[in-house]
Short mmCIF file of C-alpha atoms and ligand atoms in Angstrom, two decimals:
data_model
loop_
_atom_site.label_atom_id
_atom_site.label_comp_id
_atom_site.label_asym_id
_atom_site.label_seq_id
_atom_site.Cartn_x
_atom_site.Cartn_y
_atom_site.Cartn_z
CA UNK A 413 -8.96 18.42 2.51
CA UNK A 414 -5.45 18.20 3.98
CA UNK A 415 -2.42 20.25 3.10
CA UNK A 416 0.47 17.96 2.19
CA UNK A 417 2.24 20.68 0.22
CA UNK A 418 5.89 19.89 -0.47
CA UNK A 419 5.86 16.81 1.71
CA UNK A 420 7.32 13.77 -0.01
CA UNK A 421 5.69 10.36 -0.47
CA UNK A 422 7.41 7.14 -1.52
CA UNK A 423 4.66 4.88 -2.90
CA UNK A 424 5.18 1.26 -4.02
CA UNK A 425 2.65 -0.62 -6.12
CA UNK A 426 2.06 2.81 -7.67
CA UNK A 427 0.90 1.34 -10.99
CA UNK A 428 -1.95 -0.62 -9.41
CA UNK A 429 -5.57 0.40 -8.89
CA UNK A 430 -5.14 1.64 -5.33
CA UNK A 431 -1.61 2.93 -5.94
CA UNK A 432 -2.75 5.14 -8.83
CA UNK A 433 -5.57 6.59 -6.75
CA UNK A 434 -3.17 7.33 -3.87
CA UNK A 435 -0.76 9.05 -6.27
CA UNK A 436 -3.55 11.18 -7.76
CA UNK A 437 -4.94 12.18 -4.38
CA UNK A 438 -1.58 13.05 -2.82
CA UNK A 439 -0.77 15.05 -5.95
CA UNK A 440 -4.02 17.01 -5.53
CA UNK A 441 -3.02 17.69 -1.92
CA UNK A 442 0.30 19.20 -2.97
CA UNK A 443 2.71 16.37 -2.17
CA UNK A 444 5.75 15.38 -4.19
CA UNK A 445 5.74 11.67 -5.02
CA UNK A 446 8.12 8.91 -6.03
CA UNK A 447 6.15 6.18 -7.80
CA UNK A 448 7.69 2.69 -7.66
CA UNK A 449 6.43 -0.40 -9.47
CA UNK A 450 7.57 -3.28 -11.68
CA UNK A 451 6.70 -1.71 -15.02
CA UNK A 452 8.92 1.37 -15.14
CA UNK A 453 7.79 2.57 -18.59
CA UNK A 454 4.08 2.44 -17.81
CA UNK A 455 4.75 4.19 -14.54
CA UNK A 456 6.81 6.91 -16.23
CA UNK A 457 3.84 7.57 -18.52
CA UNK A 458 1.52 7.87 -15.48
CA UNK A 459 3.99 10.26 -13.84
CA UNK A 460 4.01 12.45 -16.97
CA UNK A 461 0.20 12.48 -17.09
CA UNK A 462 -0.02 13.48 -13.44
CA UNK A 463 2.78 16.02 -13.55
CA UNK A 464 3.79 16.99 -17.11
CA UNK A 465 6.62 19.22 -15.82
CA UNK A 466 8.18 16.32 -13.90
CA UNK A 467 8.82 18.51 -10.88
CA UNK A 468 6.56 16.85 -8.36
CA UNK A 469 6.20 13.24 -9.55
CA UNK A 470 8.93 10.83 -10.61
CA UNK A 471 8.83 7.11 -11.37
CA UNK A 472 11.31 4.32 -10.75
CA UNK A 473 11.29 0.69 -11.84
CA UNK A 474 11.27 -1.35 -8.66
CA UNK A 475 10.84 -4.97 -7.62
CA UNK A 476 9.56 -5.21 -4.06
CA UNK A 477 11.34 -8.54 -3.57
CA UNK A 478 14.77 -7.05 -4.31
CA UNK A 479 16.43 -5.22 -1.37
CA UNK A 480 18.72 -3.21 -3.68
CA UNK A 481 15.65 -1.77 -5.45
CA UNK A 482 14.32 -0.55 -2.10
CA UNK A 483 17.64 1.14 -1.35
CA UNK A 484 17.70 2.75 -4.81
CA UNK A 485 14.12 4.04 -4.47
CA UNK A 486 14.91 5.70 -1.14
CA UNK A 487 18.14 7.20 -2.51
CA UNK A 488 16.35 8.55 -5.61
CA UNK A 489 13.70 10.11 -3.41
CA UNK A 490 16.30 11.92 -1.33
CA UNK A 491 18.42 13.02 -4.26
CA UNK A 492 15.44 14.36 -6.26
CA UNK A 493 13.30 15.79 -3.48
CA UNK A 494 15.74 16.25 -0.58
CA UNK A 495 13.45 14.70 2.01
CA UNK A 496 11.09 11.80 2.72
CA UNK A 497 7.96 12.21 4.84
CA UNK A 498 5.62 9.35 3.99
CA UNK A 499 6.04 5.73 2.93
CA UNK A 500 3.12 3.71 1.62
CA UNK A 501 4.13 0.20 0.59
CA UNK A 502 1.17 -0.93 -1.53
CA UNK A 503 2.90 -3.45 -3.86
CA UNK A 504 1.46 -6.94 -3.44
CA UNK A 505 0.32 -10.00 -5.34
CA UNK A 506 -2.77 -12.11 -4.78
CA UNK A 507 -2.17 -15.43 -6.50
CA UNK A 508 -4.59 -18.34 -6.43
CA UNK A 509 -3.08 -21.57 -5.02
CA UNK A 510 -5.15 -24.09 -3.03
CA UNK A 511 -3.21 -24.87 0.14
CA UNK A 512 -2.85 -28.59 -0.46
CA UNK A 513 -1.23 -27.90 -3.84
CA UNK A 514 0.79 -24.84 -2.86
CA UNK A 515 4.50 -25.23 -3.56
CA UNK A 516 7.27 -23.82 -1.41
CA UNK A 517 8.19 -21.51 -4.30
CA UNK A 518 4.63 -20.13 -4.55
CA UNK A 519 4.53 -19.50 -0.79
CA UNK A 520 7.95 -17.82 -0.88
CA UNK A 521 7.07 -15.62 -3.86
CA UNK A 522 4.05 -14.13 -2.12
CA UNK A 523 5.90 -13.63 1.16
CA UNK A 524 8.91 -12.14 -0.67
CA UNK A 525 6.79 -9.43 -2.31
CA UNK A 526 4.03 -8.83 0.23
CA UNK A 527 6.04 -9.10 3.47
CA UNK A 528 9.80 -8.94 2.79
CA UNK A 529 9.16 -6.07 0.39
CA UNK A 530 7.51 -4.03 3.13
CA UNK A 531 10.44 -4.71 5.46
CA UNK A 532 13.03 -3.79 2.80
CA UNK A 533 11.49 -0.43 1.99
CA UNK A 534 10.65 0.54 5.58
CA UNK A 535 14.05 -0.56 6.88
CA UNK A 536 15.81 1.70 4.37
CA UNK A 537 13.39 4.61 4.60
CA UNK A 538 12.96 4.94 8.37
CA UNK A 539 16.48 6.21 9.23
CA UNK A 540 16.18 9.04 6.70
CA UNK A 541 12.51 9.96 7.12
CA UNK A 542 11.74 13.46 8.33
CA UNK A 543 10.51 13.82 11.90
CA UNK A 544 6.70 13.65 12.17
CA UNK A 545 6.68 11.41 9.13
CA UNK A 546 4.19 8.64 8.65
CA UNK A 547 4.14 5.09 7.31
CA UNK A 548 0.85 3.64 6.08
CA UNK A 549 1.04 -0.09 5.49
CA UNK A 550 -1.62 -1.54 3.20
CA UNK A 551 -2.81 -4.71 4.94
CA UNK A 552 -6.21 -6.25 4.13
CA UNK A 553 -9.44 -7.58 5.55
CA UNK A 554 -7.63 -10.91 5.10
CA UNK A 555 -5.34 -9.96 8.01
CA UNK A 556 -8.34 -9.83 10.35
CA UNK A 557 -10.90 -12.22 8.88
CA UNK A 558 -8.67 -14.80 7.16
CA UNK A 559 -8.09 -14.86 3.42
CA UNK A 560 -10.47 -16.50 0.98
CA UNK A 561 -9.73 -20.16 0.02
CA UNK A 562 -6.65 -20.43 -2.19
CA UNK A 563 -4.99 -17.43 -0.62
CA UNK A 564 -3.37 -18.68 2.61
CA UNK A 565 -0.02 -17.19 1.61
CA UNK A 566 -1.67 -13.82 0.95
CA UNK A 567 -3.54 -13.92 4.27
CA UNK A 568 -0.36 -14.84 6.14
CA UNK A 569 1.55 -11.99 4.49
CA UNK A 570 -1.15 -9.45 5.33
CA UNK A 571 -1.40 -10.64 8.95
CA UNK A 572 2.36 -10.24 9.18
CA UNK A 573 2.44 -6.69 7.82
CA UNK A 574 -0.31 -5.72 10.24
CA UNK A 575 1.86 -7.04 13.09
CA UNK A 576 4.82 -5.17 11.63
CA UNK A 577 2.84 -1.92 11.56
CA UNK A 578 1.92 -2.25 15.24
CA UNK A 579 5.47 -3.17 16.29
CA UNK A 580 6.95 -0.26 14.33
CA UNK A 581 4.36 2.11 15.77
CA UNK A 582 5.77 1.38 19.24
CA UNK A 583 9.42 1.29 18.26
CA UNK A 584 9.47 4.44 16.12
CA UNK A 585 7.30 6.64 18.33
CA UNK A 586 7.25 9.53 18.96
CA UNK A 587 9.34 10.47 15.88
CA UNK A 588 7.21 8.63 13.31
CA UNK A 589 3.65 7.34 13.21
CA UNK A 590 2.83 3.95 11.68
CA UNK A 591 -0.69 2.84 10.82
CA UNK A 592 -2.32 0.31 8.54
CA UNK A 593 -5.25 0.30 6.19
CA UNK A 594 -7.17 -2.95 5.87
CA UNK A 595 -9.41 -2.52 2.84
CA UNK A 596 -12.33 -4.78 2.08
CA UNK A 597 -13.07 -5.48 -1.59
CA UNK A 598 -11.89 -2.57 -3.71
CA UNK A 599 -12.59 -2.40 -7.44
CA UNK A 600 -9.13 -3.09 -8.92
CA UNK A 601 -7.71 -5.81 -11.18
CA UNK A 602 -6.42 -7.67 -8.11
CA UNK A 603 -9.85 -9.01 -7.20
CA UNK A 604 -11.25 -9.94 -10.64
CA UNK A 605 -10.94 -13.67 -9.91
CA UNK A 606 -12.34 -13.29 -6.40
CA UNK A 607 -15.36 -11.39 -7.71
CA UNK A 608 -16.14 -14.06 -10.31
CA UNK A 609 -16.23 -16.74 -7.60
CA UNK A 610 -17.52 -14.98 -4.51
CA UNK A 611 -18.66 -11.52 -5.63
CA UNK A 612 -22.39 -12.07 -5.22
CA UNK A 613 -22.23 -13.47 -1.69
CA UNK A 614 -19.62 -10.90 -0.65
CA UNK A 615 -21.82 -8.00 -1.80
CA UNK A 616 -24.86 -9.52 -0.10
CA UNK A 617 -22.91 -9.58 3.19
CA UNK A 618 -21.68 -5.98 2.80
CA UNK A 619 -24.04 -3.35 4.26
CA UNK A 620 -23.09 -0.70 1.66
CA UNK A 621 -23.83 -3.25 -1.16
CA UNK A 622 -20.98 -2.29 -3.45
CA UNK A 623 -17.27 -2.56 -4.01
CA UNK A 624 -15.06 0.17 -2.65
CA UNK A 625 -13.41 2.60 -5.02
CA UNK A 626 -9.62 2.95 -5.03
CA UNK A 627 -10.07 6.63 -4.18
CA UNK A 628 -11.89 5.61 -1.00
CA UNK A 629 -8.65 3.98 0.17
CA UNK A 630 -6.56 6.94 -1.00
CA UNK A 631 -8.54 9.39 1.14
CA UNK A 632 -7.93 7.22 4.22
CA UNK A 633 -4.20 7.10 3.41
CA UNK A 634 -4.10 10.89 3.11
CA UNK A 635 -5.90 11.27 6.44
CA UNK A 636 -3.43 8.94 8.16
CA UNK A 637 -0.47 10.92 6.78
CA UNK A 638 -2.01 14.29 7.63
CA UNK A 639 -1.94 16.25 10.87
CA UNK A 640 -5.61 15.28 11.19
CA UNK A 641 -4.32 11.89 12.40
CA UNK A 642 -1.51 13.35 14.54
CA UNK A 643 -2.62 11.34 17.61
CA UNK A 644 -3.07 8.05 15.75
CA UNK A 645 -0.43 5.37 15.59
CA UNK A 646 -0.54 1.56 15.61
CA UNK A 647 -4.11 1.56 14.27
CA UNK A 648 -5.78 -0.20 11.37
CA UNK A 649 -8.57 1.60 9.51
CA UNK A 650 -11.12 -0.42 7.58
CA UNK A 651 -12.60 0.99 4.37
CA UNK A 652 -14.78 -2.06 3.74
CA UNK A 653 -18.39 -0.95 3.34
CA UNK A 654 -19.22 -2.39 6.76
CA UNK A 655 -18.43 -5.99 5.82
CA UNK A 656 -17.26 -6.79 9.37
CA UNK A 657 -20.71 -6.09 10.78
CA UNK A 658 -22.43 -8.11 8.05
CA UNK A 659 -25.28 -7.26 5.67
N1 NAD B 139 -8.23 -4.53 -4.26
C1 NAD B 139 -8.61 -5.02 -3.09
O1 NAD B 139 -9.77 -5.44 -2.92
C2 NAD B 139 -7.67 -5.05 -1.92
C3 NAD B 139 -8.16 -5.46 -0.68
C4 NAD B 139 -7.33 -5.49 0.40
C5 NAD B 139 -6.00 -5.10 0.28
N2 NAD B 139 -5.54 -4.71 -0.94
C6 NAD B 139 -4.12 -4.32 -1.01
O2 NAD B 139 -4.01 -3.05 -1.63
C7 NAD B 139 -2.73 -2.96 -2.28
C8 NAD B 139 -2.93 -2.51 -3.71
O3 NAD B 139 -3.69 -3.50 -4.40
P1 NAD B 139 -4.54 -3.20 -5.72
O4 NAD B 139 -5.91 -3.64 -5.45
O5 NAD B 139 -4.28 -1.81 -6.17
O6 NAD B 139 -3.90 -4.27 -6.70
P2 NAD B 139 -3.29 -4.13 -8.13
O7 NAD B 139 -3.03 -5.52 -8.58
O8 NAD B 139 -4.12 -3.23 -8.98
O9 NAD B 139 -1.90 -3.40 -7.83
C9 NAD B 139 -0.81 -4.04 -7.25
C10 NAD B 139 0.44 -3.38 -7.80
O10 NAD B 139 1.58 -4.02 -7.21
C11 NAD B 139 2.53 -4.17 -8.22
N3 NAD B 139 3.45 -5.26 -7.92
C12 NAD B 139 3.21 -6.59 -7.92
N4 NAD B 139 4.35 -7.27 -7.67
C13 NAD B 139 5.32 -6.33 -7.51
C14 NAD B 139 6.70 -6.39 -7.25
N5 NAD B 139 7.34 -7.56 -7.12
N6 NAD B 139 7.38 -5.24 -7.14
C15 NAD B 139 6.77 -4.04 -7.30
N7 NAD B 139 5.46 -3.91 -7.57
C16 NAD B 139 4.75 -5.05 -7.67
C17 NAD B 139 1.75 -4.48 -9.50
O11 NAD B 139 2.55 -4.22 -10.64
C18 NAD B 139 0.56 -3.55 -9.34
O12 NAD B 139 0.81 -2.29 -9.96
C19 NAD B 139 -2.10 -4.34 -2.14
O13 NAD B 139 -1.22 -4.33 -1.05
C20 NAD B 139 -3.28 -5.23 -1.86
O14 NAD B 139 -2.90 -6.40 -1.17
C21 NAD B 139 -6.33 -4.67 -2.04
#
């Protein structure tokens, strides 16, 4: 669909449902990829499956909440691949804590991973990214519509990364483009609890009457990184089955 041959992607949250689909799709399109996630061993196994020769896909153990891990991921990317074109920070958590019981530590944990983590990786990547590179921040429907009950910290973090994407789009132009993807409900482990509680009503209110597939986010990410989106920056795209217009 798009030729991303030899371009280099740094992907966080690469072991998750959407992260895996992004890695697979960018691999199909010819990119070289650094996969970063908490579970380094599981990720190394995924990298070997995707790229048995280990030439185009490597994996690093990485905690989004730790600035030194962000620096190390960027350095590894440059030392192994010699360049960095695309950054997709997809690592996030979606914990369930009713607001009136939410502790400061629970709030901070979500913000540390979902917001600080995006800052850490972008801050270290941007100075060394190749010209005409692209950042695709994974926000959420929650950034636009408000998060479901029990997820105020998640909603706040996603609203913040959407604001960050728009601010960076202005500040880094014209050298780099920065866009966001705000998925609706995508079939990954992250939303198991949500689906048990609200799945039926959510699907009823979604015109396409199904969950999205991780690959349907990956194709949007590839478009945003490709020359097909060369005149797009500061935008949010919404793979959500039409949920904003209602069922
Ligand atoms: N699934 C959905 O319906 C949905 C909807 C909107 C937005 N999103 C966003 O899409 C992105 C991917 O979510 P997903 O559905 O694939 O979820 P997922 O739970 O399958 O994957 C999330 C990944 O992030 C990793 N992660 C968690 N904490 C981390 C940390 N401290 N450091 C490094 N990695 C860490 C996990 O190990 C996991 O591999 C997230 O940013 C999520 O907020 C998902």
